Tab-separated table of C-alpha atoms and ligand atoms in Angstrom:
chain	number	residue	atom	x	y	z
A	471	MET	CA	47.300	11.331	194.685
A	472	LYS	CA	50.648	11.236	196.452
A	473	ILE	CA	50.698	12.932	199.858
A	474	LEU	CA	53.920	13.535	201.769
A	475	VAL	CA	53.442	13.652	205.549
A	476	VAL	CA	56.241	15.300	207.542
A	477	ASP	CA	56.281	14.715	211.295
A	478	ASP	CA	59.038	13.818	213.768
A	479	GLU	CA	56.750	11.378	215.588
A	480	ALA	CA	57.273	7.988	213.938
A	481	ASP	CA	53.857	6.627	214.947
A	482	VAL	CA	52.171	9.211	212.766
A	483	GLN	CA	52.911	6.752	209.935
A	484	PRO	CA	50.895	3.726	211.126
A	485	LEU	CA	48.206	6.151	212.282
A	486	PHE	CA	47.766	7.714	208.829
A	487	ILE	CA	47.863	4.332	207.182
A	488	GLN	CA	45.081	3.117	209.468
A	489	ARG	CA	43.029	6.291	209.299
A	490	PHE	CA	43.135	6.336	205.516
A	491	ARG	CA	43.079	2.580	204.959
A	492	LYS	CA	40.023	2.753	202.715
A	493	GLU	CA	41.366	5.559	200.565
A	494	ILE	CA	44.730	3.808	200.299
A	495	ARG	CA	43.079	0.550	199.297
A	496	SER	CA	40.962	2.245	196.648
A	497	GLY	CA	44.049	3.992	195.301
A	498	GLU	CA	42.594	7.417	195.972
A	499	PHE	CA	45.506	8.418	198.242
A	500	ASP	CA	49.080	7.270	198.387
A	501	PHE	CA	51.238	8.295	201.361
A	502	ALA	CA	54.941	8.900	201.816
A	503	PHE	CA	56.468	9.904	205.158
A	504	SER	CA	59.432	11.950	206.322
A	505	LEU	CA	60.621	12.317	209.914
A	506	SER	CA	62.148	15.769	209.457
A	507	GLY	CA	62.152	18.804	207.210
A	508	GLU	CA	65.591	17.822	205.952
A	509	ASP	CA	64.325	14.324	205.021
A	510	ALA	CA	61.333	15.849	203.299
A	511	LEU	CA	63.478	18.086	201.094
A	512	GLU	CA	65.615	15.130	200.144
A	513	TYR	CA	62.535	13.121	199.257
A	514	LEU	CA	61.125	15.982	197.211
A	515	GLU	CA	64.347	16.375	195.300
A	516	LYS	CA	63.875	12.888	193.901
A	517	ASN	CA	60.115	12.644	193.753
A	518	HIS	CA	58.690	16.126	193.528
A	519	SER	CA	56.873	15.473	190.294
A	520	GLU	CA	54.774	12.813	192.023
A	521	VAL	CA	53.948	14.670	195.205
A	522	VAL	CA	50.804	16.700	194.960
A	523	LEU	CA	50.249	17.617	198.561
A	524	ILE	CA	52.479	18.084	201.581
A	525	LEU	CA	51.183	17.888	205.113
A	526	SER	CA	53.759	19.097	207.609
A	527	ASP	CA	54.056	19.540	211.350
A	528	ILE	CA	55.488	22.945	212.341
A	529	ASN	CA	57.126	22.191	215.647
A	530	MET	CA	59.921	19.800	214.754
A	531	PRO	CA	63.470	19.699	216.074
A	532	GLY	CA	65.914	20.916	213.426
A	533	MET	CA	64.270	22.430	210.379
A	534	THR	CA	60.845	23.740	211.361
A	535	GLY	CA	57.765	23.266	209.241
A	536	ILE	CA	57.814	26.984	208.404
A	537	GLU	CA	61.372	26.740	207.060
A	538	LEU	CA	60.419	23.667	205.071
A	539	LEU	CA	57.438	25.525	203.645
A	540	SER	CA	59.512	28.501	202.586
A	541	ARG	CA	62.127	26.216	201.000
A	542	ILE	CA	59.417	24.398	199.074
A	543	ARG	CA	57.910	27.675	197.871
A	544	HIS	CA	61.288	28.871	196.651
A	545	THR	CA	62.343	25.649	194.974
A	546	TYR	CA	59.258	24.157	193.411
A	547	GLU	CA	57.387	26.820	191.512
A	548	LYS	CA	55.400	24.875	189.076
A	549	PRO	CA	53.269	23.159	189.597
A	550	PRO	CA	53.234	24.543	193.169
A	551	PRO	CA	52.411	21.689	195.549
A	552	VAL	CA	49.611	22.193	198.046
A	553	VAL	CA	51.092	22.615	201.528
A	554	MET	CA	49.075	22.194	204.731
A	555	MET	CA	50.663	23.012	208.055
A	556	ILE	CA	49.902	21.350	211.385
A	557	THR	CA	50.873	22.587	214.809
A	558	ALA	CA	50.298	21.529	218.386
A	559	TYR	CA	50.264	25.034	219.720
A	560	GLY	CA	47.697	26.462	217.362
A	561	ASP	CA	48.876	29.999	218.002
A	562	GLU	CA	48.379	33.078	215.913
A	563	GLU	CA	52.068	33.691	215.348
A	564	ASN	CA	52.564	30.309	213.685
A	565	ARG	CA	49.402	30.708	211.641
A	566	ARG	CA	50.496	34.140	210.454
A	567	GLN	CA	53.956	32.858	209.509
A	568	ALA	CA	52.523	29.826	207.766
A	569	MET	CA	50.136	31.963	205.725
A	570	GLN	CA	52.831	34.539	204.976
A	571	ASN	CA	55.057	31.785	203.612
A	572	GLY	CA	52.333	30.555	201.341
A	573	ALA	CA	50.623	27.712	203.196
A	574	ASN	CA	47.336	26.610	201.645
A	575	GLU	CA	45.816	25.420	204.910
A	576	PHE	CA	46.505	25.524	208.606
A	577	LEU	CA	45.402	22.686	210.902
A	578	THR	CA	45.774	22.222	214.650
A	579	LYS	CA	46.654	19.147	216.657
A	580	PRO	CA	45.029	16.889	217.680
A	581	LEU	CA	44.139	16.368	214.051
A	582	ASP	CA	40.483	16.007	213.241
A	583	PHE	CA	40.755	13.241	210.658
A	584	THR	CA	37.221	13.675	209.350
A	585	LEU	CA	37.955	17.319	208.631
A	586	LEU	CA	41.358	16.489	207.175
A	587	LYS	CA	39.793	13.918	204.865
A	588	GLU	CA	37.297	16.480	203.587
A	589	LYS	CA	40.024	19.038	203.001
A	590	LEU	CA	42.239	16.538	201.202
A	591	LYS	CA	39.342	15.559	198.982
A	592	THR	CA	38.596	19.139	198.008
A	593	PHE	CA	42.216	19.546	196.936
A	594	VAL	CA	42.002	16.431	194.803
A	595	GLU	CA	39.168	17.899	192.799
B	628	MET	CA	82.150	28.170	276.229
B	629	ARG	CA	85.040	26.207	274.826
B	630	LEU	CA	86.926	29.376	274.015
B	631	LYS	CA	86.523	30.746	277.540
B	632	THR	CA	87.827	27.570	279.169
B	633	PHE	CA	90.704	27.529	276.759
B	634	LEU	CA	91.657	31.093	277.583
B	635	LEU	CA	91.429	30.499	281.318
B	636	ASN	CA	93.653	27.460	281.018
B	637	LEU	CA	96.073	29.471	278.998
B	638	ILE	CA	96.211	32.108	281.683
B	639	LYS	CA	96.749	29.505	284.351
B	640	GLY	CA	99.589	28.012	282.386
B	641	LYS	CA	101.110	31.380	281.796
B	642	ARG	CA	100.976	32.157	285.523
B	643	ILE	CA	102.756	28.976	286.354
B	644	LEU	CA	105.407	29.714	283.795
B	645	GLU	CA	106.002	33.277	284.813
B	646	HIS	CA	105.916	32.650	288.605
B	647	GLY	CA	104.295	35.475	290.380
B	648	VAL	CA	103.779	37.759	287.452
B	649	GLN	CA	100.473	39.443	288.105
B	650	ILE	CA	98.028	39.117	285.309
B	651	HIS	CA	94.782	40.952	285.082
B	652	THR	CA	92.704	37.903	284.730
B	653	GLU	CA	89.476	39.851	284.604
B	654	GLU	CA	90.599	41.777	281.537
B	655	VAL	CA	91.438	38.629	279.631
B	656	VAL	CA	88.172	37.013	280.608
B	657	GLN	CA	86.364	40.032	279.266
B	658	GLN	CA	88.205	39.740	275.991
B	659	GLY	CA	87.281	36.093	275.941
B	660	ASP	CA	83.652	36.981	276.403
B	661	SER	CA	83.622	39.351	273.497
B	662	LEU	CA	85.374	36.781	271.313
B	663	GLU	CA	82.810	34.255	272.317
B	664	SER	CA	79.912	36.501	271.384
B	665	GLN	CA	81.592	37.059	268.028
B	666	LEU	CA	81.838	33.332	267.641
B	667	ASN	CA	78.134	33.035	268.392
B	668	GLU	CA	77.450	35.635	265.744
B	669	PHE	CA	79.429	33.586	263.238
B	670	GLU	CA	77.564	30.459	264.218
B	671	LYS	CA	74.251	32.242	263.699
B	672	THR	CA	75.294	33.574	260.296
B	673	ARG	CA	76.446	30.130	259.291
B	674	ASN	CA	73.086	28.643	260.246
B	675	GLU	CA	71.317	31.338	258.307
B	676	LEU	CA	73.477	30.641	255.288
B	677	GLU	CA	72.751	26.964	255.610
B	678	ILE	CA	69.021	27.721	255.593
B	679	ALA	CA	69.429	30.113	252.669
B	680	LYS	CA	71.305	27.417	250.760
B	681	LYS	CA	68.491	24.913	251.369
B	682	GLN	CA	65.979	27.490	250.188
B	683	LEU	CA	68.031	28.161	247.062
B	684	ILE	CA	68.259	24.479	246.276
B	685	GLN	CA	64.498	24.366	246.580
B	686	LEU	CA	64.299	27.427	244.347
B	687	GLU	CA	66.470	25.851	241.675
B	688	LYS	CA	64.243	22.778	241.878
B	689	MET	CA	61.137	24.868	241.438
B	690	ALA	CA	62.727	26.856	238.613
B	691	SER	CA	63.581	23.728	236.694
B	692	LEU	CA	60.167	22.296	237.530
B	693	GLY	CA	58.596	25.418	236.066
B	694	GLU	CA	60.602	24.865	232.930
B	695	LEU	CA	59.421	21.293	232.952
B	696	THR	CA	55.703	21.982	233.124
B	697	ALA	CA	55.362	23.404	229.629
B	698	GLY	CA	57.396	20.519	228.262
B	699	ILE	CA	55.272	18.079	230.188
B	700	ALA	CA	52.023	19.470	228.798
B	701	HIS	CA	53.309	18.949	225.268
B	702	GLU	CA	54.838	15.575	226.019
B	703	ILE	CA	51.634	14.241	227.526
B	704	GLN	CA	49.398	15.693	224.834
B	705	ASN	CA	51.287	13.790	222.160
B	706	PRO	CA	50.881	10.258	223.540
B	707	LEU	CA	47.293	11.083	224.485
B	708	ASN	CA	46.541	12.038	220.876
B	709	PHE	CA	47.914	8.689	219.796
B	710	VAL	CA	45.913	6.803	222.428
B	711	ASN	CA	42.712	8.538	221.315
B	712	ASN	CA	43.414	8.124	217.619
B	713	PHE	CA	44.415	4.484	217.695
B	714	SER	CA	41.492	3.534	219.911
B	715	GLU	CA	39.061	5.304	217.577
B	716	VAL	CA	40.565	3.420	214.658
B	717	ASN	CA	40.225	0.160	216.582
B	718	ALA	CA	36.549	0.780	217.278
B	719	GLU	CA	36.000	1.182	213.535
B	720	LEU	CA	38.087	-1.882	212.751
B	721	ILE	CA	36.123	-4.053	215.165
B	722	ASP	CA	32.907	-3.091	213.350
B	723	GLU	CA	34.527	-3.927	210.043
B	724	MET	CA	35.773	-7.234	211.359
B	725	GLN	CA	32.279	-8.194	212.516
B	726	GLN	CA	30.906	-7.352	209.078
B	727	GLU	CA	33.534	-9.525	207.425
B	728	ILE	CA	32.739	-12.408	209.778
B	729	ASP	CA	29.032	-12.059	208.977
B	730	LYS	CA	29.895	-12.271	205.299
B	731	GLY	CA	32.040	-15.325	205.940
B	732	ASN	CA	35.299	-13.587	204.870
B	733	PHE	CA	37.450	-15.082	207.566
B	734	GLU	CA	40.755	-14.290	205.907
B	735	GLU	CA	39.841	-10.616	205.769
B	736	ALA	CA	38.579	-10.753	209.367
B	737	LYS	CA	41.905	-12.236	210.448
B	738	ALA	CA	43.832	-9.491	208.688
B	739	ILE	CA	41.742	-6.877	210.492
B	740	ALA	CA	42.351	-8.636	213.811
B	741	CYS	CA	46.087	-8.326	213.206
B	742	ALA	CA	45.752	-4.595	212.597
B	743	ILE	CA	43.714	-4.240	215.776
B	744	LYS	CA	46.395	-6.025	217.722
B	745	GLU	CA	49.119	-3.745	216.390
B	746	ASN	CA	47.080	-0.674	217.220
B	747	GLN	CA	46.447	-2.066	220.662
B	748	GLN	CA	50.200	-2.247	221.211
B	749	LYS	CA	50.559	1.373	220.147
B	750	ILE	CA	47.839	2.393	222.581
B	751	ASN	CA	49.591	0.553	225.359
B	752	GLN	CA	52.968	2.007	224.474
B	753	HIS	CA	51.744	5.608	224.382
B	754	GLY	CA	49.690	5.134	227.536
B	755	LYS	CA	52.792	3.918	229.346
B	756	ARG	CA	54.764	6.818	228.002
B	757	ALA	CA	52.309	9.348	229.428
B	758	ASP	CA	52.310	7.386	232.650
B	759	SER	CA	56.064	7.478	233.052
B	760	ILE	CA	56.164	11.212	232.319
B	761	VAL	CA	53.675	11.927	235.074
B	762	LYS	CA	55.534	9.633	237.462
B	763	ASN	CA	58.833	11.313	236.733
B	764	MET	CA	57.329	14.725	237.189
B	765	LEU	CA	56.066	13.684	240.594
B	766	LEU	CA	59.482	12.284	241.462
B	767	HIS	CA	60.999	15.552	240.416
B	768	SER	CA	58.818	17.688	242.628
B	769	ARG	CA	59.180	15.505	245.690
B	770	ASP	CA	62.185	16.257	247.835
B	771	ASN	CA	62.231	13.593	250.513
B	772	SER	CA	62.220	10.076	249.119
B	773	SER	CA	65.719	9.581	247.877
B	774	GLU	CA	66.207	5.896	247.470
B	775	MET	CA	68.527	4.270	245.022
B	776	GLN	CA	66.673	2.046	242.624
B	777	PRO	CA	67.476	0.159	239.430
B	778	THR	CA	66.844	2.758	236.742
B	779	ASP	CA	66.679	2.708	232.965
B	780	ILE	CA	69.119	5.527	232.176
B	781	ASN	CA	68.233	5.513	228.465
B	782	ALA	CA	64.550	6.097	229.143
B	783	LEU	CA	65.398	8.848	231.601
B	784	ALA	CA	67.780	10.533	229.150
B	785	ASP	CA	65.351	10.339	226.244
B	786	GLU	CA	62.497	11.696	228.290
B	787	TYR	CA	64.329	14.583	229.907
B	788	LEU	CA	65.840	15.620	226.596
B	789	ARG	CA	62.355	15.992	225.137
B	790	LEU	CA	60.983	17.655	228.238
B	791	SER	CA	63.784	20.168	228.262
B	792	TYR	CA	63.362	20.886	224.543
B	793	HIS	CA	59.607	21.340	224.696
B	794	GLY	CA	59.850	23.345	227.913
B	795	LEU	CA	62.168	25.890	226.320
B	796	ARG	CA	60.253	25.793	223.073
B	797	ALA	CA	56.994	26.633	224.842
B	798	LYS	CA	58.621	29.624	226.527
B	799	ASP	CA	60.327	30.970	223.440
B	800	LYS	CA	58.992	30.145	219.994
B	801	THR	CA	62.103	31.434	218.276
B	802	PHE	CA	64.025	28.642	219.966
B	803	ASN	CA	64.686	25.558	217.908
B	804	SER	CA	67.279	22.839	217.842
B	805	ALA	CA	67.857	19.374	216.508
B	806	MET	CA	68.140	16.697	219.159
B	807	MET	CA	69.899	13.420	218.792
B	808	THR	CA	69.936	10.305	220.916
B	809	ASN	CA	72.550	7.571	220.632
B	810	LEU	CA	71.433	5.239	223.377
B	811	ASP	CA	73.208	1.954	223.955
B	812	SER	CA	70.429	-0.609	224.094
B	813	ASN	CA	72.650	-3.008	226.046
B	814	LEU	CA	72.837	-0.687	229.018
B	815	PRO	CA	71.930	-2.495	232.222
B	816	LYS	CA	69.684	-0.839	234.775
B	817	VAL	CA	71.756	1.209	237.165
B	818	ASN	CA	71.214	1.887	240.824
B	819	VAL	CA	70.641	5.604	241.084
B	820	ILE	CA	68.250	7.972	242.797
B	821	PRO	CA	66.020	8.572	239.761
B	822	GLN	CA	64.765	12.038	240.704
B	823	ASP	CA	68.284	13.265	241.439
B	824	PHE	CA	69.596	11.821	238.262
B	825	GLY	CA	66.710	13.235	236.283
B	826	ARG	CA	67.566	16.664	237.650
B	827	VAL	CA	71.192	16.284	236.669
B	828	LEU	CA	70.177	15.441	233.117
B	829	LEU	CA	67.616	18.216	232.990
B	830	ASN	CA	70.252	20.730	234.119
B	831	LEU	CA	72.660	19.583	231.450
B	832	PHE	CA	70.032	19.635	228.701
B	833	ASN	CA	68.717	23.038	229.715
B	834	ASN	CA	72.268	24.411	229.670
B	835	ALA	CA	72.968	22.816	226.297
B	836	PHE	CA	69.815	24.152	224.638
B	837	TYR	CA	70.498	27.555	226.157
B	838	ALA	CA	74.014	27.507	224.685
B	839	VAL	CA	72.867	26.633	221.159
B	840	HIS	CA	70.149	29.252	221.375
B	841	GLN	CA	72.714	31.869	222.399
B	842	LYS	CA	74.942	30.930	219.507
B	843	GLN	CA	72.053	30.970	217.068
B	844	LYS	CA	71.373	34.606	217.913
B	845	THR	CA	74.716	35.675	216.465
B	846	ALA	CA	75.609	32.886	214.039
B	847	ASP	CA	74.835	33.001	210.323
B	848	ALA	CA	71.890	31.251	208.716
B	849	ASN	CA	73.882	28.082	208.041
B	850	TYR	CA	74.263	27.342	211.734
B	851	LYS	CA	72.368	24.196	212.751
B	852	PRO	CA	71.818	24.010	216.505
B	853	GLU	CA	72.174	20.492	217.797
B	854	VAL	CA	72.078	18.788	221.190
B	855	SER	CA	72.816	15.114	221.592
B	856	VAL	CA	72.882	12.554	224.343
B	857	THR	CA	74.932	9.382	224.107
B	858	THR	CA	75.010	6.497	226.538
B	859	SER	CA	77.454	3.625	226.642
B	860	LEU	CA	78.944	0.991	228.852
B	861	GLU	CA	82.709	0.931	229.238
B	862	ASN	CA	84.862	-0.976	231.729
B	863	GLY	CA	81.968	-1.549	234.058
B	864	GLN	CA	80.963	2.085	234.018
B	865	ILE	CA	77.997	3.850	232.543
B	866	ILE	CA	78.953	6.845	230.445
B	867	ILE	CA	76.473	9.555	229.610
B	868	MET	CA	77.581	12.312	227.261
B	869	VAL	CA	75.614	15.469	226.648
B	870	LYS	CA	76.969	17.461	223.765
B	871	ASP	CA	75.928	20.721	222.164
B	872	ASN	CA	77.380	22.753	219.312
B	873	GLY	CA	76.592	25.979	221.133
B	874	SER	CA	78.570	28.901	222.505
B	875	GLY	CA	81.159	26.807	224.358
B	876	ILE	CA	82.815	27.796	227.633
B	877	PRO	CA	85.658	30.341	227.638
B	878	GLU	CA	88.907	28.986	229.117
B	879	ASN	CA	88.997	31.596	231.873
B	880	ILE	CA	85.671	30.574	233.404
B	881	LYS	CA	85.950	26.831	232.896
B	882	ASP	CA	87.209	26.338	236.448
B	883	LYS	CA	84.377	28.347	237.908
B	884	ILE	CA	81.252	26.913	236.347
B	885	MET	CA	80.875	24.138	238.936
B	886	GLN	CA	80.896	26.669	241.768
B	887	PRO	CA	77.583	27.390	243.408
B	888	PHE	CA	76.020	30.652	242.193
B	889	PHE	CA	78.413	31.060	239.308
B	890	THR	CA	76.356	32.046	236.303
B	891	THR	CA	76.888	34.041	233.123
B	892	LYS	CA	73.150	34.288	232.528
B	893	PRO	CA	71.046	37.359	233.248
B	894	THR	CA	68.930	37.392	236.407
B	895	GLY	CA	65.860	35.300	235.962
B	896	GLU	CA	67.544	33.012	233.456
B	897	GLY	CA	70.159	31.393	235.656
B	898	THR	CA	70.684	30.614	239.324
B	899	GLY	CA	74.201	29.274	238.948
B	900	LEU	CA	73.195	26.265	241.017
B	901	GLY	CA	72.511	23.714	238.290
B	902	LEU	CA	76.027	22.399	237.831
B	903	SER	CA	77.084	22.569	241.460
B	904	LEU	CA	74.013	20.588	242.485
B	905	SER	CA	74.622	18.185	239.610
B	906	TYR	CA	78.196	17.742	240.756
B	907	ASP	CA	77.047	16.975	244.299
B	908	MET	CA	74.522	14.461	243.062
B	909	VAL	CA	76.839	12.662	240.656
B	910	VAL	CA	80.058	12.711	242.673
B	911	LYS	CA	78.864	12.649	246.264
B	912	GLY	CA	75.527	10.976	245.717
B	913	HIS	CA	76.516	8.309	243.213
B	914	GLY	CA	80.299	7.981	243.432
B	915	GLY	CA	80.573	9.106	239.834
B	916	ASN	CA	82.413	11.787	237.963
B	917	ILE	CA	81.723	14.759	235.676
B	918	ASP	CA	84.183	15.797	232.964
B	919	ILE	CA	83.936	18.720	230.589
B	920	LYS	CA	85.303	19.147	227.107
B	921	THR	CA	84.654	22.433	225.414
B	922	LYS	CA	85.851	24.859	222.813
B	923	GLU	CA	84.718	28.430	222.920
B	924	GLY	CA	82.315	29.226	220.118
B	925	GLU	CA	82.172	25.595	219.000
B	926	TYR	CA	80.926	22.982	221.407
B	927	THR	CA	80.548	21.766	224.962
B	928	GLN	CA	80.442	18.194	226.100
B	929	PHE	CA	79.630	17.010	229.611
B	930	ILE	CA	80.695	13.463	230.344
B	931	ILE	CA	79.180	11.718	233.324
B	932	THR	CA	80.609	8.421	234.490
B	933	ILE	CA	78.928	6.304	237.107
B	934	PRO	CA	80.013	2.945	238.432
B	935	ILE	CA	77.430	0.189	238.110
C	1745	ADP	N1	76.514	23.619	227.689
C	1745	ADP	C1	77.053	24.778	228.059
C	1745	ADP	N2	77.579	25.627	227.144
C	1745	ADP	C2	78.122	26.816	227.501
C	1745	ADP	N3	78.213	27.244	228.774
C	1745	ADP	C3	77.725	26.456	229.752
C	1745	ADP	C4	77.115	25.181	229.453
C	1745	ADP	N4	76.727	24.624	230.615
C	1745	ADP	C5	77.058	25.499	231.593
C	1745	ADP	N5	77.653	26.598	231.101
C	1745	ADP	C6	78.174	27.750	231.862
C	1745	ADP	O1	78.189	27.400	233.235
C	1745	ADP	C7	77.447	28.337	233.995
C	1745	ADP	C8	76.848	27.657	235.206
C	1745	ADP	O2	75.867	26.709	234.838
C	1745	ADP	P1	74.788	26.233	235.906
C	1745	ADP	O3	75.486	25.842	237.153
C	1745	ADP	O4	73.915	25.219	235.279
C	1745	ADP	O5	73.984	27.552	236.234
C	1745	ADP	P2	73.015	28.423	235.295
C	1745	ADP	O6	72.588	27.559	234.156
C	1745	ADP	O7	71.884	28.760	236.202
C	1745	ADP	O8	73.818	29.613	234.881
C	1745	ADP	C9	76.448	28.915	233.030
C	1745	ADP	O9	75.987	30.191	233.412
C	1745	ADP	C10	77.278	28.971	231.731
C	1745	ADP	O10	78.116	30.085	231.719
C	1746	MG	MG1	71.833	25.490	234.334
């Protein structure tokens, strides 16, 4: 399953690769990374048929995660990719907006990787 | 006292000149006295103003420190998350490595050791990052120690840009902007007073983000707010450019913005001291220069030059 992770912090990439090393090795998950909402849209344009799940930070300079989410919902109707939103602030306003724009899940930073793993696995099934 | 002596001397001189002309010395002395008390009044007012100015400078410092705190919380949380995450991963990896060694899979064990080492570097890097943020915050709040020291301008610029962004972002969730850094990696360390210079940069970034936010409120949906900082080395001078594609500065106030207390912002949002203090610090404090390029409604660029 191809998962696109969108976060402006570059070190999120080695972190995910380490955290999911077993799943990557077994071929269960495959990760792609974008450093901004703009990058993510560009990636999706070329590869959207492969990407099953998108995990995006909300608070990013430039295009926010919420904007990215709404763009994805308007552009890629079927099959609709699963979108999970992550934010550092964990506030109600962001949660409400994320849900309103059609997010499937809402996670708060610091990410609980055990929980994330479980959630990802339920979406695979 | 000086005025009184001066007046008396004047009278003496006049007497000599006018030979025998009777002058009512007493009257003049009285006038002198009243002038002198006026002068004392002025002196007092001036001292009071001087004190008020110091208090305002302190106020501006505290205001920008307040803006900093929210940014700092976010900026420290991030590296801390990385430190925690990478060290948890390393603990797992060490267990795995031991298992591989027990099984005699030394190649695999070596590969794991490499991963551990890389993670260790990340931990160190993010730990240092948090450390330097706290140190800079302390520098910023201190007002006495003002020593020049060799400073990494790029690190300072990068850090204050993020702090400013996250500070404003924490206060107002509708605020958002892209930020760009073009930092010349060949920049030598420069002798500056780091806390002063940090404040200059913070002022410029806060102004720039404010300007793009203002423009965003009226611009159409295609508007992409953007603030960038560029550093370079030219003819033995360090050049730092802070550019925003915000509201710009109207021609008729361009000459005024460096003046103390000049602000176009509503009360509570601006003190009008940021640029005048920045000017003092760059020009008087560091022998540098500040230039402005701007076009109303389009962009503003502040260019700081400092000799190495
Ligand atoms: N980047 C910018 N874009 C547009 N206007 C600016 C910018 N920077 C400064 N100004 C103008 O200069 C004025 C003075 O700035 P400053 O001395 O920092 O005080 P303050 O930010 O408290 O108003 C601001 O009120 C604003 O009108
Ligand atoms: Mg200002």
